Short mmCIF file of N, CA and C in Angstrom, two decimals:
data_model
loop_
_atom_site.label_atom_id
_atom_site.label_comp_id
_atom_site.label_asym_id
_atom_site.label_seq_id
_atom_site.Cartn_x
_atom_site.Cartn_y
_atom_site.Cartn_z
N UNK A 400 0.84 -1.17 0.00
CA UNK A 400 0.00 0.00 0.00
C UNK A 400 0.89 1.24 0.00
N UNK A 401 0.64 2.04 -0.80
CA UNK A 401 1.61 3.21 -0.89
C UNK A 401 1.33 4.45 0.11
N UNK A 402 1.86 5.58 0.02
CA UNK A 402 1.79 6.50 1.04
C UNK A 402 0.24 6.96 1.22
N UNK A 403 -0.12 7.62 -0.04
CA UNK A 403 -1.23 8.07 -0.50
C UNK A 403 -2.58 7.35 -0.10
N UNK A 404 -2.48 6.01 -0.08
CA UNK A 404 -3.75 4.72 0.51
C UNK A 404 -3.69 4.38 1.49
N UNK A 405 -2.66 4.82 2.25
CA UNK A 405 -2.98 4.85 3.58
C UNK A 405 -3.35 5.49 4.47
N UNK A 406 -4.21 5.17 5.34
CA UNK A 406 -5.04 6.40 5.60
C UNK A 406 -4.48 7.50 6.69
N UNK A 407 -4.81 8.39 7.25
CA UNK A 407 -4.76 9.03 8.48
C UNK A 407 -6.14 8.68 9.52
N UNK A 408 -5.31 8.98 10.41
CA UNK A 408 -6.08 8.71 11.33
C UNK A 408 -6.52 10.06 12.89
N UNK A 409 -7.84 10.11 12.36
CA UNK A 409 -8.46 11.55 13.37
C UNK A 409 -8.53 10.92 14.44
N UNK A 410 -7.76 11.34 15.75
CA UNK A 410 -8.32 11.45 17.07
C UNK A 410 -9.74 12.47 17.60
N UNK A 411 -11.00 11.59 18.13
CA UNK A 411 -12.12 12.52 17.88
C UNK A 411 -13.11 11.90 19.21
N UNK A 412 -12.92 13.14 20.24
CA UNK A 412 -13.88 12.88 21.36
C UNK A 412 -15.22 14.26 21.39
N UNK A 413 -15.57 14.27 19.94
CA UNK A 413 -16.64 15.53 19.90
C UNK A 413 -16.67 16.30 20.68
N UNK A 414 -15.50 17.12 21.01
CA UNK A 414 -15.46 18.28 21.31
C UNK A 414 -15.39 19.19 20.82
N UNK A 415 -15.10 20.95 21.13
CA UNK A 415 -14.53 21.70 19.50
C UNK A 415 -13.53 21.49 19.37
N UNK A 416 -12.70 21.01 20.68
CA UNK A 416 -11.34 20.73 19.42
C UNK A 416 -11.03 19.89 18.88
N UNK A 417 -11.64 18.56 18.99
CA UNK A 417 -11.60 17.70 17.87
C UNK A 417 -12.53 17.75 16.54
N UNK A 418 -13.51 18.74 16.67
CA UNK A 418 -14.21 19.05 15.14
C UNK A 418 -13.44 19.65 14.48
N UNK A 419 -12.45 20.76 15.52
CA UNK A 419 -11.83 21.59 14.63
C UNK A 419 -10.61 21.10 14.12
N UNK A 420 -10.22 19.91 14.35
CA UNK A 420 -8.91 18.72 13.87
C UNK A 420 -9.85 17.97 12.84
N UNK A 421 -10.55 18.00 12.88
CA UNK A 421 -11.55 16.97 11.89
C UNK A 421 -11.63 18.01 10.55
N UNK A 422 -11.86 19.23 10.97
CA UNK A 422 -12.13 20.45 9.74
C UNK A 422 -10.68 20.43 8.78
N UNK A 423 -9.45 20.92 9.99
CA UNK A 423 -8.36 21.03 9.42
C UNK A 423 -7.97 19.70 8.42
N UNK A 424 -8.24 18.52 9.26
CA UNK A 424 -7.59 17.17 8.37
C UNK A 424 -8.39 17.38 6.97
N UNK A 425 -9.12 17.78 7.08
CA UNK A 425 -9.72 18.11 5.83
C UNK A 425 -9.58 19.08 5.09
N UNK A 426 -9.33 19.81 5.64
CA UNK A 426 -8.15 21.04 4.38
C UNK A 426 -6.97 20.60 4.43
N UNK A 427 -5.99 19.49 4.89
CA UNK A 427 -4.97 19.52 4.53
C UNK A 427 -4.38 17.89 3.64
N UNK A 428 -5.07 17.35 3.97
CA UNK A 428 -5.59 16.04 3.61
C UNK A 428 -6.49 15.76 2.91
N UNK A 429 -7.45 16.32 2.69
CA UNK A 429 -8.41 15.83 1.55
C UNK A 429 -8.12 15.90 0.20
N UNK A 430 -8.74 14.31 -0.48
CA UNK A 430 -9.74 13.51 -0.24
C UNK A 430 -9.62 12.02 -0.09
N UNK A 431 -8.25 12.18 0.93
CA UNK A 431 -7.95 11.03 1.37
C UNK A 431 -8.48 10.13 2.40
N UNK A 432 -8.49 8.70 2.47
CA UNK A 432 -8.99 8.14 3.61
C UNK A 432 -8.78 8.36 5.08
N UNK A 433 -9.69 8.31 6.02
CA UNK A 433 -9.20 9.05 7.05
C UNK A 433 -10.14 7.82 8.30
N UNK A 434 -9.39 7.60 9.02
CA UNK A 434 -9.89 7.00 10.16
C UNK A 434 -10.46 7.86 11.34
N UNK A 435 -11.43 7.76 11.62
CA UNK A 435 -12.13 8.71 12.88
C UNK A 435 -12.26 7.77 14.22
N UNK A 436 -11.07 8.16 14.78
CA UNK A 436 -11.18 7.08 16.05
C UNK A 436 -11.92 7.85 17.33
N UNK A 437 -12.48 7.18 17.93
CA UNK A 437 -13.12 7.79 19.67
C UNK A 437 -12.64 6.42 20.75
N UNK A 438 -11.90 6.99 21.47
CA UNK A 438 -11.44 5.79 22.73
C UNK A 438 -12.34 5.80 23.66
N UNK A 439 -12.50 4.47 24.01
CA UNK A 439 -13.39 4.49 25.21
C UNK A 439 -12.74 3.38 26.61
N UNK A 440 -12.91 3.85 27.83
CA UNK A 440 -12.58 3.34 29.04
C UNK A 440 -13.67 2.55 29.41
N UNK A 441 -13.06 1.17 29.86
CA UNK A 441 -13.77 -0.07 29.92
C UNK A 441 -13.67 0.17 31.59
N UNK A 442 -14.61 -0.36 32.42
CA UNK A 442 -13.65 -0.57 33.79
C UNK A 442 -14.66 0.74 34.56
N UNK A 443 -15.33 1.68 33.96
CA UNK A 443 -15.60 2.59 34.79
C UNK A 443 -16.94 2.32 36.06
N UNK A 444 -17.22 1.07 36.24
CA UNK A 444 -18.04 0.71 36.93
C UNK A 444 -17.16 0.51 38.58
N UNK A 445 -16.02 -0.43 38.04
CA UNK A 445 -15.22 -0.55 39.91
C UNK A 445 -14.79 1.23 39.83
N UNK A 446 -14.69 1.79 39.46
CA UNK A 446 -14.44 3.52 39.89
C UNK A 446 -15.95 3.80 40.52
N UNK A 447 -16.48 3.72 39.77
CA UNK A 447 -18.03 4.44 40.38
C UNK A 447 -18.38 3.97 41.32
N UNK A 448 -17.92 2.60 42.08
CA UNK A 448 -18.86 1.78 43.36
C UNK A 448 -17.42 1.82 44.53
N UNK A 449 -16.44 2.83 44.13
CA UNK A 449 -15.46 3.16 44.99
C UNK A 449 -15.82 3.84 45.91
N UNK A 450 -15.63 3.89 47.37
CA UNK A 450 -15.36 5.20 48.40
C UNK A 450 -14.63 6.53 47.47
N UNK A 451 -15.50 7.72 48.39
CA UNK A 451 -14.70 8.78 48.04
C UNK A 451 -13.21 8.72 48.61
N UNK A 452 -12.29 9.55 48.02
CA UNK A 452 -10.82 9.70 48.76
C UNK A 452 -10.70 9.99 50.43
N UNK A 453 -11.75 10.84 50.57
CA UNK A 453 -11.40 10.68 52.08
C UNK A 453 -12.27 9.78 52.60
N UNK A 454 -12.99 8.75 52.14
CA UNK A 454 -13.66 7.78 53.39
C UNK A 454 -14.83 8.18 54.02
N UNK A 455 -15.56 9.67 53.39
CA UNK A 455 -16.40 10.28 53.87
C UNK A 455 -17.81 10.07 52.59
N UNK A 456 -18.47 9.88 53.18
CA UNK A 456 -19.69 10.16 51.91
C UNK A 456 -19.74 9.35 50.71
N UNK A 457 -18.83 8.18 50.48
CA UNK A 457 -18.69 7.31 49.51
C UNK A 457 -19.44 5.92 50.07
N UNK A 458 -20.00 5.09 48.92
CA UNK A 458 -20.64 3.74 49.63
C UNK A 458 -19.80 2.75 49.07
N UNK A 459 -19.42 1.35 49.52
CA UNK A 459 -19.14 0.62 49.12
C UNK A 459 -20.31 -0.27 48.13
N UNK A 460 -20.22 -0.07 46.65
CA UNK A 460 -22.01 -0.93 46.74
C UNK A 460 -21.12 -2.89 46.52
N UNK A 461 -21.61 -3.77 46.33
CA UNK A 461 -21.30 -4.87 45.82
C UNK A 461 -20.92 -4.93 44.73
N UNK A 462 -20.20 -5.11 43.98
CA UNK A 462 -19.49 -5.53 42.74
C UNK A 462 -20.80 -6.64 42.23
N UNK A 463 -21.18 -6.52 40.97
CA UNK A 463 -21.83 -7.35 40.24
C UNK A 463 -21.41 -7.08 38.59
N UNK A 464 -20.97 -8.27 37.91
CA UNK A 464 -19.77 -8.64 37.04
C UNK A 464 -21.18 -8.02 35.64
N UNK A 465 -22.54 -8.32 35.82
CA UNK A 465 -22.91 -8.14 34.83
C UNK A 465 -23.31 -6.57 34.89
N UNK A 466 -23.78 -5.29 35.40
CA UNK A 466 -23.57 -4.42 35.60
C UNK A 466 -22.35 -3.73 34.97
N UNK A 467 -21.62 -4.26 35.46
CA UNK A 467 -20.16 -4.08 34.54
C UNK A 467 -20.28 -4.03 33.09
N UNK A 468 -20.43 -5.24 33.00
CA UNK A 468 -20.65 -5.71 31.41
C UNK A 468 -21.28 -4.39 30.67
N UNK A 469 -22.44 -4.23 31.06
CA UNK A 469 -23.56 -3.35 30.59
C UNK A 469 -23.00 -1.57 30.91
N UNK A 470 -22.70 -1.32 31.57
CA UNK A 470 -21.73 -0.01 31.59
C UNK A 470 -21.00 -0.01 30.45
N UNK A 471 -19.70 -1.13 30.83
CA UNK A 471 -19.12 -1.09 29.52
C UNK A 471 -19.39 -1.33 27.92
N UNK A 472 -20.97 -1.72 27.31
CA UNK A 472 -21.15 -2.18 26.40
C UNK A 472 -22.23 -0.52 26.75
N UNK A 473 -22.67 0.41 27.14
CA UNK A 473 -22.81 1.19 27.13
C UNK A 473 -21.93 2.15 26.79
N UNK A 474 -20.95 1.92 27.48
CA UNK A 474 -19.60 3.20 27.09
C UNK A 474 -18.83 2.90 25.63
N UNK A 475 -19.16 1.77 25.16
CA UNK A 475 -18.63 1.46 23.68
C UNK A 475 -19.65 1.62 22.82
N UNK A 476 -20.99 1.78 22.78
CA UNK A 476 -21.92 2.21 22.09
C UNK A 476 -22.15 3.75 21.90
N UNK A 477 -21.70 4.35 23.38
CA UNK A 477 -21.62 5.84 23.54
C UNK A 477 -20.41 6.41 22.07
N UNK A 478 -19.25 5.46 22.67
CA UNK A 478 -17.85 5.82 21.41
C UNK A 478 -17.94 5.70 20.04
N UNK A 479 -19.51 4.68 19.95
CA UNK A 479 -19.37 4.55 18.33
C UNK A 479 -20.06 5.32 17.56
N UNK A 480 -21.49 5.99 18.64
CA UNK A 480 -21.82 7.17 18.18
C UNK A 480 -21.17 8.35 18.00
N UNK A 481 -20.38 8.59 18.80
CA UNK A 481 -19.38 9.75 19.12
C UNK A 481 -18.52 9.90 17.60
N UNK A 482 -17.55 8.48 17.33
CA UNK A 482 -16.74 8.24 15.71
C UNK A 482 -17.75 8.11 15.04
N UNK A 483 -19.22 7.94 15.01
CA UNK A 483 -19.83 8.28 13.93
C UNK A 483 -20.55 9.73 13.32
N UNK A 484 -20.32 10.75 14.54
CA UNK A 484 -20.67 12.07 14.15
C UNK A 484 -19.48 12.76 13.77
N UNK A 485 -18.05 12.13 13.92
CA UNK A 485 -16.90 12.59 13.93
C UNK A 485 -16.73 12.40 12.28
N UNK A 486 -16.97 11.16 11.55
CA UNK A 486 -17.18 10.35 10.29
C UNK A 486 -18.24 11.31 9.63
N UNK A 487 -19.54 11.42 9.84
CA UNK A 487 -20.10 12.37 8.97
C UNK A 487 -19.39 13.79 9.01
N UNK A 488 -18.53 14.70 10.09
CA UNK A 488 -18.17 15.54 9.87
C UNK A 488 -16.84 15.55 8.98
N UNK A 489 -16.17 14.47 9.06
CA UNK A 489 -15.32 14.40 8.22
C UNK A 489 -15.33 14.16 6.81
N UNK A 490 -16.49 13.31 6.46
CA UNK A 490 -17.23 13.60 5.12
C UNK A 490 -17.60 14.62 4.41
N UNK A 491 -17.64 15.82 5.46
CA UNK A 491 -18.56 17.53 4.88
C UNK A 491 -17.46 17.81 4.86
N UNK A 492 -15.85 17.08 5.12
CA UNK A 492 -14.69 18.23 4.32
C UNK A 492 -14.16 17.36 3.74
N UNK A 493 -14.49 16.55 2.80
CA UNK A 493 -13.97 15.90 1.42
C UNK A 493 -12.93 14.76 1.67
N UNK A 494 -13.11 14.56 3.15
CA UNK A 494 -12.36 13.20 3.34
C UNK A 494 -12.88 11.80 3.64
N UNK A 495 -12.90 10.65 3.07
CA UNK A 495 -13.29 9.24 3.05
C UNK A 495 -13.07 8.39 4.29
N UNK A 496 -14.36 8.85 4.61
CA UNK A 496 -14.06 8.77 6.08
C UNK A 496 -14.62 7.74 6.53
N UNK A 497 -13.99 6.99 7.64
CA UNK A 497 -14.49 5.49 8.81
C UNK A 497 -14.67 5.48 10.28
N UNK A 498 -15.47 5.45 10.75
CA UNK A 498 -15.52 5.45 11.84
C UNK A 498 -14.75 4.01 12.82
N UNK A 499 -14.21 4.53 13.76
CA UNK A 499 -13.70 3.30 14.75
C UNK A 499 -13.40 3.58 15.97
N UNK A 500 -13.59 2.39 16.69
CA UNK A 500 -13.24 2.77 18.40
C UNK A 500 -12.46 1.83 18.90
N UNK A 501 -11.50 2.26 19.46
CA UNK A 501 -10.43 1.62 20.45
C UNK A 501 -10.57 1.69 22.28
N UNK A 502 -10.58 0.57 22.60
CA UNK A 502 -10.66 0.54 24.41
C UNK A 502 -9.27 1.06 24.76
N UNK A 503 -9.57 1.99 25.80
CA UNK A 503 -8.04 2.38 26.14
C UNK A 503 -7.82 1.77 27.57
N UNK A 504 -7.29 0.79 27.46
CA UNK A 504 -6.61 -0.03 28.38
C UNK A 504 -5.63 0.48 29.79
N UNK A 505 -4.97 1.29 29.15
CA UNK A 505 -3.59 2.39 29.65
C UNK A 505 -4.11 3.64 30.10
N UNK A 506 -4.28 4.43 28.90
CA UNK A 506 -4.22 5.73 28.43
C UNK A 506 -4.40 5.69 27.36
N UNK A 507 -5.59 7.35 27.29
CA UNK A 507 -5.57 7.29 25.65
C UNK A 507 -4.71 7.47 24.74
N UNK A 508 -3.84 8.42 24.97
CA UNK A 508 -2.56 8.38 24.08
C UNK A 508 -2.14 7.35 23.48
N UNK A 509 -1.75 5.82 24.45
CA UNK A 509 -1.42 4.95 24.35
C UNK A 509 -2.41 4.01 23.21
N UNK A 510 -3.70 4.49 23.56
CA UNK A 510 -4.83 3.67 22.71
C UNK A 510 -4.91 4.25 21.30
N UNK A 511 -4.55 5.57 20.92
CA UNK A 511 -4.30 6.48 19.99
C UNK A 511 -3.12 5.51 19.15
N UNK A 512 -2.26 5.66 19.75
CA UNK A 512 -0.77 5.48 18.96
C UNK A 512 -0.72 4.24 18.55
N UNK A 513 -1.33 3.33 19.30
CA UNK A 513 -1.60 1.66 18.91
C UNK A 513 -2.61 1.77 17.99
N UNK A 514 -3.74 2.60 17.62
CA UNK A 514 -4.59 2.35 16.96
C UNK A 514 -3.93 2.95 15.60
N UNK A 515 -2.99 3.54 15.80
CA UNK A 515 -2.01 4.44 14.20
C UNK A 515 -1.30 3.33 13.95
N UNK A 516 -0.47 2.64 14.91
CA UNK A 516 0.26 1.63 14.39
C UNK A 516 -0.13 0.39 13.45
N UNK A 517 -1.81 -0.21 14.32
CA UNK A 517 -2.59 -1.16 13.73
C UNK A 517 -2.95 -1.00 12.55
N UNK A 518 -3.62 0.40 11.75
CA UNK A 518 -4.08 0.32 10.79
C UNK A 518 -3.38 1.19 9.65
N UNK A 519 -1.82 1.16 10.19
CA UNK A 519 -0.52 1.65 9.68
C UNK A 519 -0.74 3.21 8.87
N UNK A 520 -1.39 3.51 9.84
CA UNK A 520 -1.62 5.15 9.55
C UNK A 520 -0.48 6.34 9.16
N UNK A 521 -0.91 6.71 7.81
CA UNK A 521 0.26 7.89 7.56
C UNK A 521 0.59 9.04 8.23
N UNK A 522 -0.10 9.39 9.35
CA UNK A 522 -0.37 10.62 10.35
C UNK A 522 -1.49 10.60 11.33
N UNK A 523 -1.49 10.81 11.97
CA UNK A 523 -2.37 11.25 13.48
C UNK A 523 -2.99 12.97 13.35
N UNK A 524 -4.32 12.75 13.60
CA UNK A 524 -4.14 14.56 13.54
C UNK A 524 -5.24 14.48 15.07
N UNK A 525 -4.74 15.18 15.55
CA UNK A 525 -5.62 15.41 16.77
C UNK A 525 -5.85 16.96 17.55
N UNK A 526 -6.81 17.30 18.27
CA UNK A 526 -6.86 18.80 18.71
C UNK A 526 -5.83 19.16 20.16
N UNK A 527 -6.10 20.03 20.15
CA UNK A 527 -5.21 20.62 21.43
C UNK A 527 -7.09 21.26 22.37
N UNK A 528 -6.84 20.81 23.50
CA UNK A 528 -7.99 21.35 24.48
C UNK A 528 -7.34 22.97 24.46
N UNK A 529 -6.52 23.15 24.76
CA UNK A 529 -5.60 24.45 25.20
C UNK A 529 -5.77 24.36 26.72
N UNK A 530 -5.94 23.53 27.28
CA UNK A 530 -5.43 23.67 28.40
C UNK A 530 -4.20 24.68 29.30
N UNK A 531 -4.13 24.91 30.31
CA UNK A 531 -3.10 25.73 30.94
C UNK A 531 -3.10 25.82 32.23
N UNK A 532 -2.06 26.10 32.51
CA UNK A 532 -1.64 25.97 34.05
C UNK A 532 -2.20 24.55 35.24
N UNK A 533 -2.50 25.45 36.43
CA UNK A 533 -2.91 23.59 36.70
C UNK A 533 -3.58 22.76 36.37
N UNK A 534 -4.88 23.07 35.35
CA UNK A 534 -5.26 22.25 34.82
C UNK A 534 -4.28 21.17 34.08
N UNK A 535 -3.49 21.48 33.16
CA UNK A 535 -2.76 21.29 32.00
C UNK A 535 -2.23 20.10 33.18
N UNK A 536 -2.04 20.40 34.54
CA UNK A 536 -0.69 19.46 34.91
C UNK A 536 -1.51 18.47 36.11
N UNK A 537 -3.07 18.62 36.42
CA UNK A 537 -3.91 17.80 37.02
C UNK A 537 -3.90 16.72 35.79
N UNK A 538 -4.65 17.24 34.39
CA UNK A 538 -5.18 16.87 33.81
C UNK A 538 -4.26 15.94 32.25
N UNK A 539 -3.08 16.24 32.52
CA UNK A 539 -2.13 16.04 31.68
C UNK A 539 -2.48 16.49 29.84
N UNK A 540 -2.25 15.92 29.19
CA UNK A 540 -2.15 16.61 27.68
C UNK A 540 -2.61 15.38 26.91
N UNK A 541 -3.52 15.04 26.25
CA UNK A 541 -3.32 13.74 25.92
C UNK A 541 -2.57 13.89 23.94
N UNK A 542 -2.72 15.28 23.69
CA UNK A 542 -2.58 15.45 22.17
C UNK A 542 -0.66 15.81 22.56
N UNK A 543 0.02 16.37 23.77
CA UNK A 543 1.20 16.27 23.83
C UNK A 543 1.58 14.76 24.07
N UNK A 544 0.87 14.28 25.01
CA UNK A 544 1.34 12.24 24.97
C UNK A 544 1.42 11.72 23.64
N UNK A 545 1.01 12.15 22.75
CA UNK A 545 1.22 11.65 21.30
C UNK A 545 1.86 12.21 20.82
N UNK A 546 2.08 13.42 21.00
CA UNK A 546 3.00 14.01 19.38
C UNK A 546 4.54 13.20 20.06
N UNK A 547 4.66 13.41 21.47
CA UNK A 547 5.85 12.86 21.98
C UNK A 547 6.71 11.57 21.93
N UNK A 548 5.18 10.99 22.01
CA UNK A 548 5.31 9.36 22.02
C UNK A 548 4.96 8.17 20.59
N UNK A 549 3.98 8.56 19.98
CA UNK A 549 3.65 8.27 18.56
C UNK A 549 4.95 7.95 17.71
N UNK A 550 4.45 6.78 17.18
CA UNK A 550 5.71 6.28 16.08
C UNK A 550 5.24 7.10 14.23
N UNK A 551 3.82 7.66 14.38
CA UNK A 551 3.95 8.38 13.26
C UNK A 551 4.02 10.11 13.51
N UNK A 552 3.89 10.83 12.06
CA UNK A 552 4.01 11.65 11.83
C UNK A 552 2.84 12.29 12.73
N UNK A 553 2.56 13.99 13.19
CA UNK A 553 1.09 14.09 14.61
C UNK A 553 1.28 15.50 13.85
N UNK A 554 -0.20 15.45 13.75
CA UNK A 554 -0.56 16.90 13.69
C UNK A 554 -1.25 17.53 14.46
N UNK A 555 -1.08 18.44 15.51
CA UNK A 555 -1.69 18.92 16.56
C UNK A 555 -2.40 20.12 16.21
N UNK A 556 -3.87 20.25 16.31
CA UNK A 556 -4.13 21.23 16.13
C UNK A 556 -4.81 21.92 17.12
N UNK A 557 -3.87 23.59 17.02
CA UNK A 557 -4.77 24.29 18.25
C UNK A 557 -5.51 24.58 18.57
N UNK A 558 -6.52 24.60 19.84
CA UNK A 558 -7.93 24.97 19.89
C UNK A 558 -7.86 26.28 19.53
N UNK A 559 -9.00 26.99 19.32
CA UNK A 559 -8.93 28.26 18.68
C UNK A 559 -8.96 29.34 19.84
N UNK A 560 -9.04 28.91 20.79
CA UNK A 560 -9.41 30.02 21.88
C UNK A 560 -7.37 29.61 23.12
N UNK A 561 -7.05 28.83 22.61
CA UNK A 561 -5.24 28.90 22.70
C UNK A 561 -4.91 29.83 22.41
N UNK A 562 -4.25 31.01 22.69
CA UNK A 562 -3.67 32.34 22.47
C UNK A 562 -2.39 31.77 23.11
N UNK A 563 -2.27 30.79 24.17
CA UNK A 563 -0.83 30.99 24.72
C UNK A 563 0.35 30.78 23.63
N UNK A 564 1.32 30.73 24.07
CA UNK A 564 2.98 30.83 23.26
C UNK A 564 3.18 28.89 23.31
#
């Protein structure tokens, strides 16, 4: 498969700054194939039936395995709608677009960069939140975990309301 047929691949959690990475891949990339990925976290049921951090006001409820199940087959139905509004928007800018979802096991970054590797993606394009200050360092970066860590080429694009340096 040559450079050109292989696709890119949009990081896309319908926010504005991933529409507005979805817009750009499409002015800079189109009308090439383009993967529209949305990650989703499996697992968020033992978080939710946790005590709070201090031991105050949190319940222990019972763990029940099918509950689980159903959260998580909820939170992957949530992701495929999510890559599928990401997929029609990427269609309204002239790119051949697929929707797909990856469980992020790790981190999304991590679920990102494995999902570029798998479907041997010519580039990554993903948004910048613009995050800053303590947020930025509670909340970490997940579009800097990739450009850093990613074995392909990353196009980061800035949210529009980023003014910082």
């Amino acid at each position: 498969m040559s450079a050109t047929e292989r696709p890119i691949l949009i990081a896309y959690d319908g926010s504005e700054p991933a529409r507005a990475a979805v817009r750009e891949a499409g002015a800079l990339f189109a009308p090439t194939r383009a993967l529209v990925l949305t990650v989703w976290e499996p697992g968020l049921t033992q978080v939710m039936l946790m005590p709070d951090a201090t031991g105050m006001g949190g319940t222990m409820l019972p763990y029940d395995p099918s509950v689980a199940r159903e959260v998580d087959q909820a939170n992957e139905e949530h992701a495929q709608r999510v890559a599928q509004d990401g997929e029609r928007l990427a269609r309204e800018v002239g790119l051949d677009a697929q929707a797909i979802t990856a469980e992020d096991s790790v981190a999304p970054h991590d679920a990102i960069a494995a999902a570029a590797e798998e479907h041997d993606a010519r580039a990554i394009v993903i948004g910048s939140r613009g995050l800053r200050g303590l947020k930025s360092k509670l909340l970490g970066s997940t579009s800097a975990h990739v450009l850093h860590h990613a074995l392909r080429p990353v196009v980061v694009v800035r949210h529009p309301d980023d003014h910082s340096a």
